Amino acid sequence: MWDVWTDPPRWPGGIIESASIDREFGLGARITVKGKGGPATASTVTQVESPRLWTGTSSFPGLSMRFEHQIDPVPDGTILTERVIMAGPLAGVAAMFIGPRLATAFVSSTGRIAEIAEQS
């Protein structure tokens, strides 16, 4: 699972139109993802706890978003969790407008990661 979730060029499909990374995955790497119907968004990898957790951060005027990607093994498989933590003066407004869309996108993207991992 870790190998797939840290290799953005493997992600496209489903809701993800394109995904790229500017160098080898690790702290400071810049990941750009374009989802269907949305703009391309870049984030910087700010935390890595291989093979369990990585975090990417995006910043905009008045808003920062921290995207957490967590892998938890359980007896009958693996649980993938993707979440966003919004902060800044515009966080409340952003959560109202893009929160539901992000929640739907996370269900799709974690499903896509699981699908790719199962095929590997």
PDB file of N, CA and C in Angstrom, residues 36-93:
ATOM      1  N   LYS A  36     -10.986  15.417 -11.384  1.00  0.00           N
ATOM      2  CA  LYS A  36     -11.995  15.748 -12.390  1.00  0.00           C
ATOM      3  C   LYS A  36     -12.832  16.931 -11.917  1.00  0.00           C
ATOM      4  N   GLY A  37     -12.963  17.918 -12.791  1.00  0.00           N
ATOM      5  CA  GLY A  37     -13.792  19.073 -12.498  1.00  0.00           C
ATOM      6  C   GLY A  37     -13.163  20.108 -11.588  1.00  0.00           C
ATOM      7  N   GLY A  38     -11.912  19.931 -11.238  1.00  0.00           N
ATOM      8  CA  GLY A  38     -11.267  20.880 -10.336  1.00  0.00           C
ATOM      9  C   GLY A  38      -9.927  21.338 -10.873  1.00  0.00           C
ATOM     10  N   PRO A  39      -9.344  22.339 -10.235  1.00  0.00           N
ATOM     11  CA  PRO A  39      -8.029  22.818 -10.661  1.00  0.00           C
ATOM     12  C   PRO A  39      -6.922  21.899 -10.138  1.00  0.00           C
ATOM     13  N   ALA A  40      -5.767  21.982 -10.744  1.00  0.00           N
ATOM     14  CA  ALA A  40      -4.594  21.275 -10.213  1.00  0.00           C
ATOM     15  C   ALA A  40      -4.209  21.929  -8.896  1.00  0.00           C
ATOM     16  N   THR A  41      -3.887  21.111  -7.918  1.00  0.00           N
ATOM     17  CA  THR A  41      -3.501  21.605  -6.599  1.00  0.00           C
ATOM     18  C   THR A  41      -2.164  20.996  -6.217  1.00  0.00           C
ATOM     19  N   ALA A  42      -1.256  21.829  -5.725  1.00  0.00           N
ATOM     20  CA  ALA A  42       0.069  21.358  -5.313  1.00  0.00           C
ATOM     21  C   ALA A  42       0.151  21.326  -3.797  1.00  0.00           C
ATOM     22  N   SER A  43       0.855  20.331  -3.298  1.00  0.00           N
ATOM     23  CA  SER A  43       1.133  20.262  -1.861  1.00  0.00           C
ATOM     24  C   SER A  43       2.580  19.835  -1.676  1.00  0.00           C
ATOM     25  N   THR A  44       3.122  20.178  -0.532  1.00  0.00           N
ATOM     26  CA  THR A  44       4.495  19.824  -0.188  1.00  0.00           C
ATOM     27  C   THR A  44       4.464  18.772   0.906  1.00  0.00           C
ATOM     28  N   VAL A  45       5.246  17.712   0.734  1.00  0.00           N
ATOM     29  CA  VAL A  45       5.319  16.653   1.746  1.00  0.00           C
ATOM     30  C   VAL A  45       6.029  17.223   2.970  1.00  0.00           C
ATOM     31  N   THR A  46       5.332  17.220   4.109  1.00  0.00           N
ATOM     32  CA  THR A  46       5.859  17.836   5.326  1.00  0.00           C
ATOM     33  C   THR A  46       6.088  16.849   6.458  1.00  0.00           C
ATOM     34  N   GLN A  47       5.618  15.627   6.299  1.00  0.00           N
ATOM     35  CA  GLN A  47       5.803  14.608   7.335  1.00  0.00           C
ATOM     36  C   GLN A  47       5.797  13.239   6.676  1.00  0.00           C
ATOM     37  N   VAL A  48       6.730  12.382   7.081  1.00  0.00           N
ATOM     38  CA  VAL A  48       6.785  11.012   6.580  1.00  0.00           C
ATOM     39  C   VAL A  48       7.097  10.093   7.748  1.00  0.00           C
ATOM     40  N   GLU A  49       6.219   9.136   7.983  1.00  0.00           N
ATOM     41  CA  GLU A  49       6.441   8.082   8.973  1.00  0.00           C
ATOM     42  C   GLU A  49       6.208   6.754   8.261  1.00  0.00           C
ATOM     43  N   SER A  50       7.174   6.375   7.434  1.00  0.00           N
ATOM     44  CA  SER A  50       7.066   5.168   6.621  1.00  0.00           C
ATOM     45  C   SER A  50       6.959   3.933   7.514  1.00  0.00           C
ATOM     46  N   PRO A  51       6.121   3.011   7.178  1.00  0.00           N
ATOM     47  CA  PRO A  51       5.148   2.896   6.090  1.00  0.00           C
ATOM     48  C   PRO A  51       3.718   3.173   6.550  1.00  0.00           C
ATOM     49  N   ARG A  52       3.522   4.108   7.446  1.00  0.00           N
ATOM     50  CA  ARG A  52       2.221   4.309   8.068  1.00  0.00           C
ATOM     51  C   ARG A  52       1.534   5.633   7.747  1.00  0.00           C
ATOM     52  N   LEU A  53       2.304   6.705   7.613  1.00  0.00           N
ATOM     53  CA  LEU A  53       1.677   8.025   7.506  1.00  0.00           C
ATOM     54  C   LEU A  53       2.542   8.973   6.694  1.00  0.00           C
ATOM     55  N   TRP A  54       1.896   9.758   5.852  1.00  0.00           N
ATOM     56  CA  TRP A  54       2.572  10.904   5.246  1.00  0.00           C
ATOM     57  C   TRP A  54       1.578  12.054   5.148  1.00  0.00           C
ATOM     58  N   THR A  55       2.117  13.258   5.198  1.00  0.00           N
ATOM     59  CA  THR A  55       1.303  14.463   5.202  1.00  0.00           C
ATOM     60  C   THR A  55       1.809  15.426   4.138  1.00  0.00           C
ATOM     61  N   GLY A  56       0.868  16.038   3.439  1.00  0.00           N
ATOM     62  CA  GLY A  56       1.189  17.086   2.482  1.00  0.00           C
ATOM     63  C   GLY A  56       0.456  18.353   2.870  1.00  0.00           C
ATOM     64  N   THR A  57       1.085  19.503   2.663  1.00  0.00           N
ATOM     65  CA  THR A  57       0.491  20.777   3.053  1.00  0.00           C
ATOM     66  C   THR A  57       0.381  21.705   1.849  1.00  0.00           C
ATOM     67  N   SER A  58      -0.789  22.334   1.719  1.00  0.00           N
ATOM     68  CA  SER A  58      -1.029  23.354   0.692  1.00  0.00           C
ATOM     69  C   SER A  58      -1.388  24.649   1.396  1.00  0.00           C
ATOM     70  N   SER A  59      -0.890  25.759   0.880  1.00  0.00           N
ATOM     71  CA  SER A  59      -1.188  27.061   1.488  1.00  0.00           C
ATOM     72  C   SER A  59      -1.726  28.024   0.447  1.00  0.00           C
ATOM     73  N   PHE A  60      -2.720  28.769   0.857  1.00  0.00           N
ATOM     74  CA  PHE A  60      -3.342  29.798   0.041  1.00  0.00           C
ATOM     75  C   PHE A  60      -3.525  31.015   0.940  1.00  0.00           C
ATOM     76  N   PRO A  61      -3.732  32.192   0.376  1.00  0.00           N
ATOM     77  CA  PRO A  61      -3.974  33.348   1.242  1.00  0.00           C
ATOM     78  C   PRO A  61      -5.177  33.083   2.170  1.00  0.00           C
ATOM     79  N   GLY A  62      -4.946  33.139   3.468  1.00  0.00           N
ATOM     80  CA  GLY A  62      -6.004  32.940   4.447  1.00  0.00           C
ATOM     81  C   GLY A  62      -6.370  31.502   4.755  1.00  0.00           C
ATOM     82  N   LEU A  63      -5.666  30.544   4.139  1.00  0.00           N
ATOM     83  CA  LEU A  63      -6.032  29.142   4.326  1.00  0.00           C
ATOM     84  C   LEU A  63      -4.824  28.234   4.152  1.00  0.00           C
ATOM     85  N   SER A  64      -4.651  27.320   5.085  1.00  0.00           N
ATOM     86  CA  SER A  64      -3.686  26.236   4.879  1.00  0.00           C
ATOM     87  C   SER A  64      -4.446  24.926   5.055  1.00  0.00           C
ATOM     88  N   MET A  65      -4.060  23.943   4.261  1.00  0.00           N
ATOM     89  CA  MET A  65      -4.696  22.633   4.322  1.00  0.00           C
ATOM     90  C   MET A  65      -3.618  21.574   4.502  1.00  0.00           C
ATOM     91  N   ARG A  66      -3.784  20.756   5.524  1.00  0.00           N
ATOM     92  CA  ARG A  66      -2.859  19.652   5.788  1.00  0.00           C
ATOM     93  C   ARG A  66      -3.596  18.357   5.449  1.00  0.00           C
ATOM     94  N   PHE A  67      -3.074  17.642   4.457  1.00  0.00           N
ATOM     95  CA  PHE A  67      -3.671  16.393   3.997  1.00  0.00           C
ATOM     96  C   PHE A  67      -2.911  15.226   4.622  1.00  0.00           C
ATOM     97  N   GLU A  68      -3.604  14.440   5.421  1.00  0.00           N
ATOM     98  CA  GLU A  68      -2.988  13.285   6.075  1.00  0.00           C
ATOM     99  C   GLU A  68      -3.402  12.012   5.346  1.00  0.00           C
ATOM    100  N   HIS A  69      -2.431  11.131   5.132  1.00  0.00           N
ATOM    101  CA  HIS A  69      -2.635   9.858   4.452  1.00  0.00           C
ATOM    102  C   HIS A  69      -2.119   8.769   5.387  1.00  0.00           C
ATOM    103  N   GLN A  70      -3.027   7.992   5.941  1.00  0.00           N
ATOM    104  CA  GLN A  70      -2.667   7.031   6.985  1.00  0.00           C
ATOM    105  C   GLN A  70      -3.011   5.611   6.549  1.00  0.00           C
ATOM    106  N   ILE A  71      -2.115   4.689   6.853  1.00  0.00           N
ATOM    107  CA  ILE A  71      -2.293   3.269   6.553  1.00  0.00           C
ATOM    108  C   ILE A  71      -2.257   2.504   7.864  1.00  0.00           C
ATOM    109  N   ASP A  72      -3.349   1.795   8.149  1.00  0.00           N
ATOM    110  CA  ASP A  72      -3.436   1.014   9.384  1.00  0.00           C
ATOM    111  C   ASP A  72      -3.744  -0.436   9.059  1.00  0.00           C
ATOM    112  N   PRO A  73      -2.791  -1.346   9.334  1.00  0.00           N
ATOM    113  CA  PRO A  73      -3.092  -2.762   9.134  1.00  0.00           C
ATOM    114  C   PRO A  73      -4.073  -3.244  10.203  1.00  0.00           C
ATOM    115  N   VAL A  74      -5.019  -4.066   9.794  1.00  0.00           N
ATOM    116  CA  VAL A  74      -5.968  -4.700  10.701  1.00  0.00           C
ATOM    117  C   VAL A  74      -5.954  -6.194  10.389  1.00  0.00           C
ATOM    118  N   PRO A  75      -6.478  -7.028  11.279  1.00  0.00           N
ATOM    119  CA  PRO A  75      -6.380  -8.477  11.070  1.00  0.00           C
ATOM    120  C   PRO A  75      -6.864  -8.970   9.705  1.00  0.00           C
ATOM    121  N   ASP A  76      -7.910  -8.354   9.161  1.00  0.00           N
ATOM    122  CA  ASP A  76      -8.439  -8.854   7.891  1.00  0.00           C
ATOM    123  C   ASP A  76      -8.138  -7.941   6.704  1.00  0.00           C
ATOM    124  N   GLY A  77      -7.131  -7.088   6.810  1.00  0.00           N
ATOM    125  CA  GLY A  77      -6.775  -6.220   5.692  1.00  0.00           C
ATOM    126  C   GLY A  77      -6.067  -4.953   6.125  1.00  0.00           C
ATOM    127  N   THR A  78      -6.427  -3.864   5.474  1.00  0.00           N
ATOM    128  CA  THR A  78      -5.793  -2.574   5.730  1.00  0.00           C
ATOM    129  C   THR A  78      -6.850  -1.480   5.684  1.00  0.00           C
ATOM    130  N   ILE A  79      -6.735  -0.514   6.572  1.00  0.00           N
ATOM    131  CA  ILE A  79      -7.611   0.655   6.543  1.00  0.00           C
ATOM    132  C   ILE A  79      -6.794   1.840   6.041  1.00  0.00           C
ATOM    133  N   LEU A  80      -7.288   2.483   4.985  1.00  0.00           N
ATOM    134  CA  LEU A  80      -6.680   3.701   4.453  1.00  0.00           C
ATOM    135  C   LEU A  80      -7.525   4.880   4.910  1.00  0.00           C
ATOM    136  N   THR A  81      -6.880   5.886   5.463  1.00  0.00           N
ATOM    137  CA  THR A  81      -7.585   7.090   5.895  1.00  0.00           C
ATOM    138  C   THR A  81      -6.929   8.296   5.247  1.00  0.00           C
ATOM    139  N   GLU A  82      -7.741   9.109   4.607  1.00  0.00           N
ATOM    140  CA  GLU A  82      -7.268  10.367   4.037  1.00  0.00           C
ATOM    141  C   GLU A  82      -8.142  11.462   4.636  1.00  0.00           C
ATOM    142  N   ARG A  83      -7.510  12.477   5.192  1.00  0.00           N
ATOM    143  CA  ARG A  83      -8.270  13.573   5.800  1.00  0.00           C
ATOM    144  C   ARG A  83      -7.548  14.884   5.567  1.00  0.00           C
ATOM    145  N   VAL A  84      -8.302  15.965   5.696  1.00  0.00           N
ATOM    146  CA  VAL A  84      -7.719  17.294   5.572  1.00  0.00           C
ATOM    147  C   VAL A  84      -8.035  18.076   6.834  1.00  0.00           C
ATOM    148  N   ILE A  85      -7.056  18.815   7.303  1.00  0.00           N
ATOM    149  CA  ILE A  85      -7.226  19.732   8.423  1.00  0.00           C
ATOM    150  C   ILE A  85      -7.007  21.134   7.861  1.00  0.00           C
ATOM    151  N   MET A  86      -8.040  21.961   7.955  1.00  0.00           N
ATOM    152  CA  MET A  86      -7.967  23.321   7.425  1.00  0.00           C
ATOM    153  C   MET A  86      -7.729  24.294   8.569  1.00  0.00           C
ATOM    154  N   ALA A  87      -6.890  25.296   8.321  1.00  0.00           N
ATOM    155  CA  ALA A  87      -6.599  26.318   9.331  1.00  0.00           C
ATOM    156  C   ALA A  87      -6.489  27.671   8.644  1.00  0.00           C
ATOM    157  N   GLY A  88      -6.692  28.712   9.420  1.00  0.00           N
ATOM    158  CA  GLY A  88      -6.587  30.072   8.907  1.00  0.00           C
ATOM    159  C   GLY A  88      -7.940  30.754   8.903  1.00  0.00           C
ATOM    160  N   PRO A  89      -7.952  32.060   8.637  1.00  0.00           N
ATOM    161  CA  PRO A  89      -9.191  32.824   8.703  1.00  0.00           C
ATOM    162  C   PRO A  89     -10.278  32.344   7.741  1.00  0.00           C
ATOM    163  N   LEU A  90      -9.901  31.720   6.645  1.00  0.00           N
ATOM    164  CA  LEU A  90     -10.890  31.255   5.668  1.00  0.00           C
ATOM    165  C   LEU A  90     -11.242  29.776   5.823  1.00  0.00           C
ATOM    166  N   ALA A  91     -10.738  29.130   6.869  1.00  0.00           N
ATOM    167  CA  ALA A  91     -10.958  27.689   7.036  1.00  0.00           C
ATOM    168  C   ALA A  91     -12.438  27.333   7.135  1.00  0.00           C
ATOM    169  N   GLY A  92     -13.207  28.092   7.900  1.00  0.00           N
ATOM    170  CA  GLY A  92     -14.630  27.787   8.051  1.00  0.00           C
ATOM    171  C   GLY A  92     -15.387  27.870   6.743  1.00  0.00           C
ATOM    172  N   VAL A  93     -15.125  28.923   5.986  1.00  0.00           N
ATOM    173  CA  VAL A  93     -15.781  29.103   4.693  1.00  0.00           C
ATOM    174  C   VAL A  93     -15.332  28.009   3.725  1.00  0.00           C
TER     175      VAL A  93
END
